[in-house]
Amino acid sequence: IVNIAYGSEANIAMLNALGNSGAWIQNSGGTGASQLDFVMGGLTTALSLNNDGSSTFGGDVGIGRTPTQNLDIYQSGSAVANLEVHTSVGAANIYLKGLRGAAGSSDIGRILSYWDGNNVAEIRFNTGTDTANKDDGTIQFYTSAASSSPALALTIGADQSSTFGGDVTANPVSNAASLWLKDTNTGIARNAADGSTDIYAGGVAKANFVGGANGLITLSGGTGGVRL
C-alpha cells in the first residue's frame, strides 16, 4: 500500500506483486472539494462517494450476491426480499423511463413476476399512439395459465376505457355478486330477496331472471311489462 499525491489529489494505491496498480482509493474532488473514488484495475471507477452525499456506481449493483441485472437484490433461504421507497415528507415515487424513440404502442416499462424461474404474470406500461407529442399511454396486465406464457388479461386505454382478454366475473366468491356499468344506475345485480338476477337501467330494474327448473324472465318498462 503506497500513498501517492498528484497535485491536489491524494491516492492510496494497492499494488500487486510486480508493483503494478491493482486498486486505488483517491480523492478526486480537487482543491476545496471532496470526492472519494474506488478505482479497480484498468483505471475503472467502481464507486464514487460524491461531495453532495450521493454515491455513483460504475457498474451493476448486487445486494446479497453478484448481480445478474443492473440492480440485483437477493435474499437466501425462505426470507422475503423487500425493496422499500420511503420519504418522511412528500410522495415516494418509482419512475420507469424507458425510451423507444418515436414508436407507438410499445412497452417502455414492465413489472414481471417469476415463480421458480418461470414468468407467470406481468404489468406493461406502453406508449400511446400520439408519436408527435408522446404524451399518452396505456397499461396492460398479463397472466399465465401454463407454460410460463403470460397472455393479455386486461388493457386500460389512454381514454380510460378497459378491455378484458377473458370473461368478467363480479365478486365470484359472494352470493351478492353485482356488476355495474359507469355508475350504480346501470348494471347487473343479484336480488337478495329471492336469489334472482336483475338488470338495471336508469336505476330501475328492467329485467329479472329467475333460475331453476321453472325459470322465468320478467321484462318491465313504461307502464307495462312482459313475463315469459
Coordinates of C-alpha atoms in Angstrom, one line a residue:
I1 CA 0.0 0.0 0.0
V2 CA 1.5 3.3 -1.0
N3 CA 0.3 6.9 -0.8
I4 CA 0.9 8.9 -4.0
A5 CA -0.1 12.6 -4.4
Y6 CA -0.7 14.1 -7.8
G7 CA -1.2 17.9 -7.5
S8 CA -4.2 18.4 -5.2
E9 CA -5.2 14.7 -5.3
A10 CA -4.2 12.2 -2.7
N11 CA -4.2 8.5 -3.6
I12 CA -3.8 5.2 -1.9
A13 CA -2.7 2.5 -4.3
M14 CA -2.8 -1.2 -3.6
L15 CA -0.2 -2.8 -5.9
N16 CA 0.3 -6.3 -7.0
A17 CA 3.4 -8.4 -6.5
L18 CA 5.0 -6.7 -9.6
G19 CA 4.3 -3.3 -8.3
N20 CA 1.6 -2.6 -10.8
S21 CA -1.6 -0.9 -9.9
G22 CA -4.3 -3.2 -8.7
A23 CA -6.8 -0.9 -7.0
W24 CA -6.9 2.8 -6.0
I25 CA -8.7 4.9 -3.4
Q26 CA -8.3 8.5 -4.4
N27 CA -9.7 12.0 -3.6
S28 CA -10.6 13.3 -7.0
G29 CA -12.6 16.3 -5.8
G30 CA -9.8 18.7 -6.4
T31 CA -8.9 21.8 -4.3
G32 CA -11.6 22.7 -1.8
A33 CA -13.8 19.7 -2.7
S34 CA -14.0 16.1 -1.6
Q35 CA -14.9 13.1 -3.7
L36 CA -13.7 9.6 -2.8
D37 CA -13.2 7.2 -5.7
F38 CA -12.6 3.5 -5.6
V39 CA -10.8 2.6 -8.8
M40 CA -10.2 -1.0 -9.9
G41 CA -7.5 -2.4 -12.2
G42 CA -7.6 -0.8 -15.7
L43 CA -8.5 2.5 -14.1
T44 CA -12.2 1.7 -13.9
T45 CA -14.0 3.7 -11.2
A46 CA -16.2 1.2 -9.4
L47 CA -17.7 3.6 -6.8
S48 CA -17.6 7.3 -6.2
L49 CA -18.7 8.9 -2.9
N50 CA -19.6 12.4 -4.1
N51 CA -19.2 15.6 -2.1
D52 CA -23.0 16.1 -2.1
G53 CA -23.6 12.9 -0.2
S54 CA -24.6 10.9 -3.2
S55 CA -22.9 7.7 -4.4
T56 CA -22.2 6.7 -8.1
F57 CA -21.6 3.1 -9.0
G58 CA -19.6 2.3 -12.1
G59 CA -21.4 -1.0 -12.9
D60 CA -24.2 -3.3 -11.8
V61 CA -25.1 -3.5 -8.1
G62 CA -25.7 -6.7 -6.3
I63 CA -27.1 -7.0 -2.8
G64 CA -26.7 -10.5 -1.4
R65 CA -25.0 -11.9 -4.5
T66 CA -23.1 -11.0 -7.6
P67 CA -25.6 -9.0 -9.8
T68 CA -27.3 -10.6 -12.8
Q69 CA -29.2 -7.3 -13.5
N70 CA -28.4 -3.6 -13.2
L71 CA -29.7 -3.9 -9.6
D72 CA -30.0 -7.3 -8.1
I73 CA -31.5 -7.8 -4.6
Y74 CA -31.2 -11.4 -3.3
Q75 CA -32.3 -13.0 -0.1
S76 CA -31.3 -16.6 0.5
G77 CA -33.5 -19.1 2.3
S78 CA -37.2 -18.6 2.9
A79 CA -36.9 -14.9 4.0
V80 CA -38.6 -12.2 1.9
A81 CA -36.5 -9.8 -0.1
N82 CA -38.0 -6.3 0.2
L83 CA -37.5 -3.0 -1.7
E84 CA -38.8 0.0 0.2
V85 CA -39.1 3.5 -1.1
H86 CA -39.8 5.8 1.8
T87 CA -39.8 9.5 2.5
S88 CA -40.8 11.5 5.6
V89 CA -42.1 14.4 3.5
G90 CA -44.0 14.2 0.2
A91 CA -44.5 11.2 -2.1
A92 CA -42.4 8.1 -2.6
N93 CA -42.2 7.5 -6.4
I94 CA -40.8 4.8 -8.7
Y95 CA -40.1 6.1 -12.2
L96 CA -39.9 3.8 -15.3
K97 CA -38.4 5.9 -18.0
G98 CA -37.9 3.6 -21.0
L99 CA -37.2 5.2 -24.3
R100 CA -38.4 3.6 -27.6
G101 CA -37.8 6.6 -30.0
A102 CA -40.9 7.5 -31.9
A103 CA -42.5 4.1 -31.7
G104 CA -46.2 4.0 -30.7
S105 CA -47.9 1.2 -28.8
S106 CA -44.7 -0.2 -27.4
D107 CA -43.9 -1.1 -23.8
I108 CA -41.5 1.2 -22.1
G109 CA -41.5 -0.4 -18.7
R110 CA -42.5 -3.8 -17.2
I111 CA -43.0 -5.3 -13.8
L112 CA -42.5 -9.1 -14.1
S113 CA -43.1 -11.8 -11.5
Y114 CA -41.3 -15.1 -11.6
W115 CA -42.2 -18.4 -9.8
D116 CA -39.2 -20.8 -9.6
G117 CA -37.7 -19.1 -12.7
N118 CA -41.0 -19.0 -14.7
N119 CA -42.6 -15.8 -15.8
V120 CA -46.2 -16.1 -14.5
A121 CA -47.5 -12.5 -14.6
E122 CA -46.5 -9.0 -15.6
I123 CA -47.7 -5.4 -15.9
R124 CA -46.7 -3.5 -19.0
F125 CA -46.6 0.3 -19.4
N126 CA -47.0 1.3 -23.0
T127 CA -46.6 4.3 -25.2
G128 CA -49.8 5.5 -26.8
T129 CA -50.5 6.4 -30.5
D130 CA -49.6 10.1 -30.4
T131 CA -46.0 9.8 -31.6
A132 CA -45.7 13.6 -32.2
N133 CA -46.3 14.7 -28.6
K134 CA -45.5 11.4 -26.8
D135 CA -47.9 12.3 -24.0
D136 CA -50.4 9.3 -24.0
G137 CA -50.1 5.8 -22.8
T138 CA -51.8 2.5 -21.7
I139 CA -51.4 -0.1 -19.0
Q140 CA -51.7 -3.9 -19.7
F141 CA -51.9 -6.8 -17.3
Y142 CA -50.7 -10.3 -18.3
T143 CA -51.3 -13.6 -16.6
S144 CA -50.1 -17.1 -17.4
A145 CA -52.4 -20.2 -17.4
A146 CA -49.5 -22.6 -18.1
S147 CA -46.1 -23.0 -19.7
S148 CA -44.8 -19.6 -18.4
S149 CA -46.6 -17.8 -21.2
P150 CA -48.4 -14.7 -19.9
A151 CA -51.3 -13.6 -22.1
L152 CA -53.1 -10.3 -22.2
A153 CA -55.8 -10.2 -19.5
L154 CA -56.7 -6.5 -19.2
T155 CA -55.9 -3.3 -21.1
I156 CA -56.6 0.1 -19.7
G157 CA -56.6 2.5 -22.6
A158 CA -55.5 6.1 -22.9
D159 CA -59.1 7.1 -22.9
Q160 CA -59.6 5.2 -19.5
S161 CA -61.6 2.5 -21.2
S162 CA -61.0 -1.1 -20.2
T163 CA -60.7 -4.1 -22.5
F164 CA -60.7 -7.6 -20.9
G165 CA -59.0 -10.5 -22.5
G166 CA -61.3 -13.1 -21.0
D167 CA -64.6 -13.5 -19.1
V168 CA -65.5 -10.9 -16.5
T169 CA -66.8 -12.3 -13.2
A170 CA -68.1 -9.9 -10.5
N171 CA -67.3 -10.9 -6.9
P172 CA -67.3 -14.7 -7.7
V173 CA -67.0 -15.8 -4.0
S174 CA -70.1 -14.0 -2.9
N175 CA -73.8 -14.7 -3.5
A176 CA -74.3 -10.9 -3.6
A177 CA -72.4 -10.5 -6.9
S178 CA -73.0 -7.4 -8.9
L179 CA -71.5 -5.7 -12.0
W180 CA -72.3 -2.0 -12.5
L181 CA -71.5 -0.1 -15.7
K182 CA -70.2 3.5 -15.3
D183 CA -72.3 4.1 -12.2
T184 CA -74.7 2.5 -9.8
N185 CA -77.7 3.2 -12.1
T186 CA -76.9 0.7 -14.9
G187 CA -75.7 -2.9 -14.3
I188 CA -76.5 -6.4 -13.2
A189 CA -77.1 -7.4 -9.6
R190 CA -78.3 -10.4 -7.6
N191 CA -81.7 -9.9 -6.0
A192 CA -81.0 -10.8 -2.4
A193 CA -84.7 -11.4 -1.7
D194 CA -85.2 -14.4 -4.0
G195 CA -81.8 -15.1 -5.5
S196 CA -82.8 -14.0 -9.0
T197 CA -80.8 -11.6 -11.2
D198 CA -81.9 -8.1 -12.0
I199 CA -80.7 -5.9 -14.9
Y200 CA -80.9 -2.2 -14.1
A201 CA -81.1 0.8 -16.4
G202 CA -81.5 4.3 -15.1
G203 CA -81.7 3.0 -11.5
V204 CA -84.8 0.8 -12.3
A205 CA -84.9 -3.0 -12.7
K206 CA -85.8 -3.6 -16.3
A207 CA -85.4 -7.3 -16.4
N208 CA -85.5 -10.1 -13.8
F209 CA -84.2 -13.6 -14.4
V210 CA -85.2 -16.5 -12.1
G211 CA -83.3 -19.7 -12.3
G212 CA -84.3 -23.3 -11.6
A213 CA -86.4 -25.8 -13.5
N214 CA -89.2 -23.3 -13.9
G215 CA -87.1 -20.3 -14.6
L216 CA -88.9 -17.0 -15.5
I217 CA -87.9 -13.9 -17.3
T218 CA -89.7 -10.7 -16.4
L219 CA -89.2 -7.6 -18.6
S220 CA -90.6 -4.3 -17.4
G221 CA -90.6 -0.7 -18.7
G222 CA -93.0 2.2 -19.1
T223 CA -96.5 1.4 -17.8
G224 CA -96.4 -2.3 -18.5
G225 CA -94.2 -5.4 -18.7
V226 CA -93.8 -8.8 -20.2
R227 CA -93.4 -12.0 -18.3
L228 CA -92.0 -15.1 -20.1

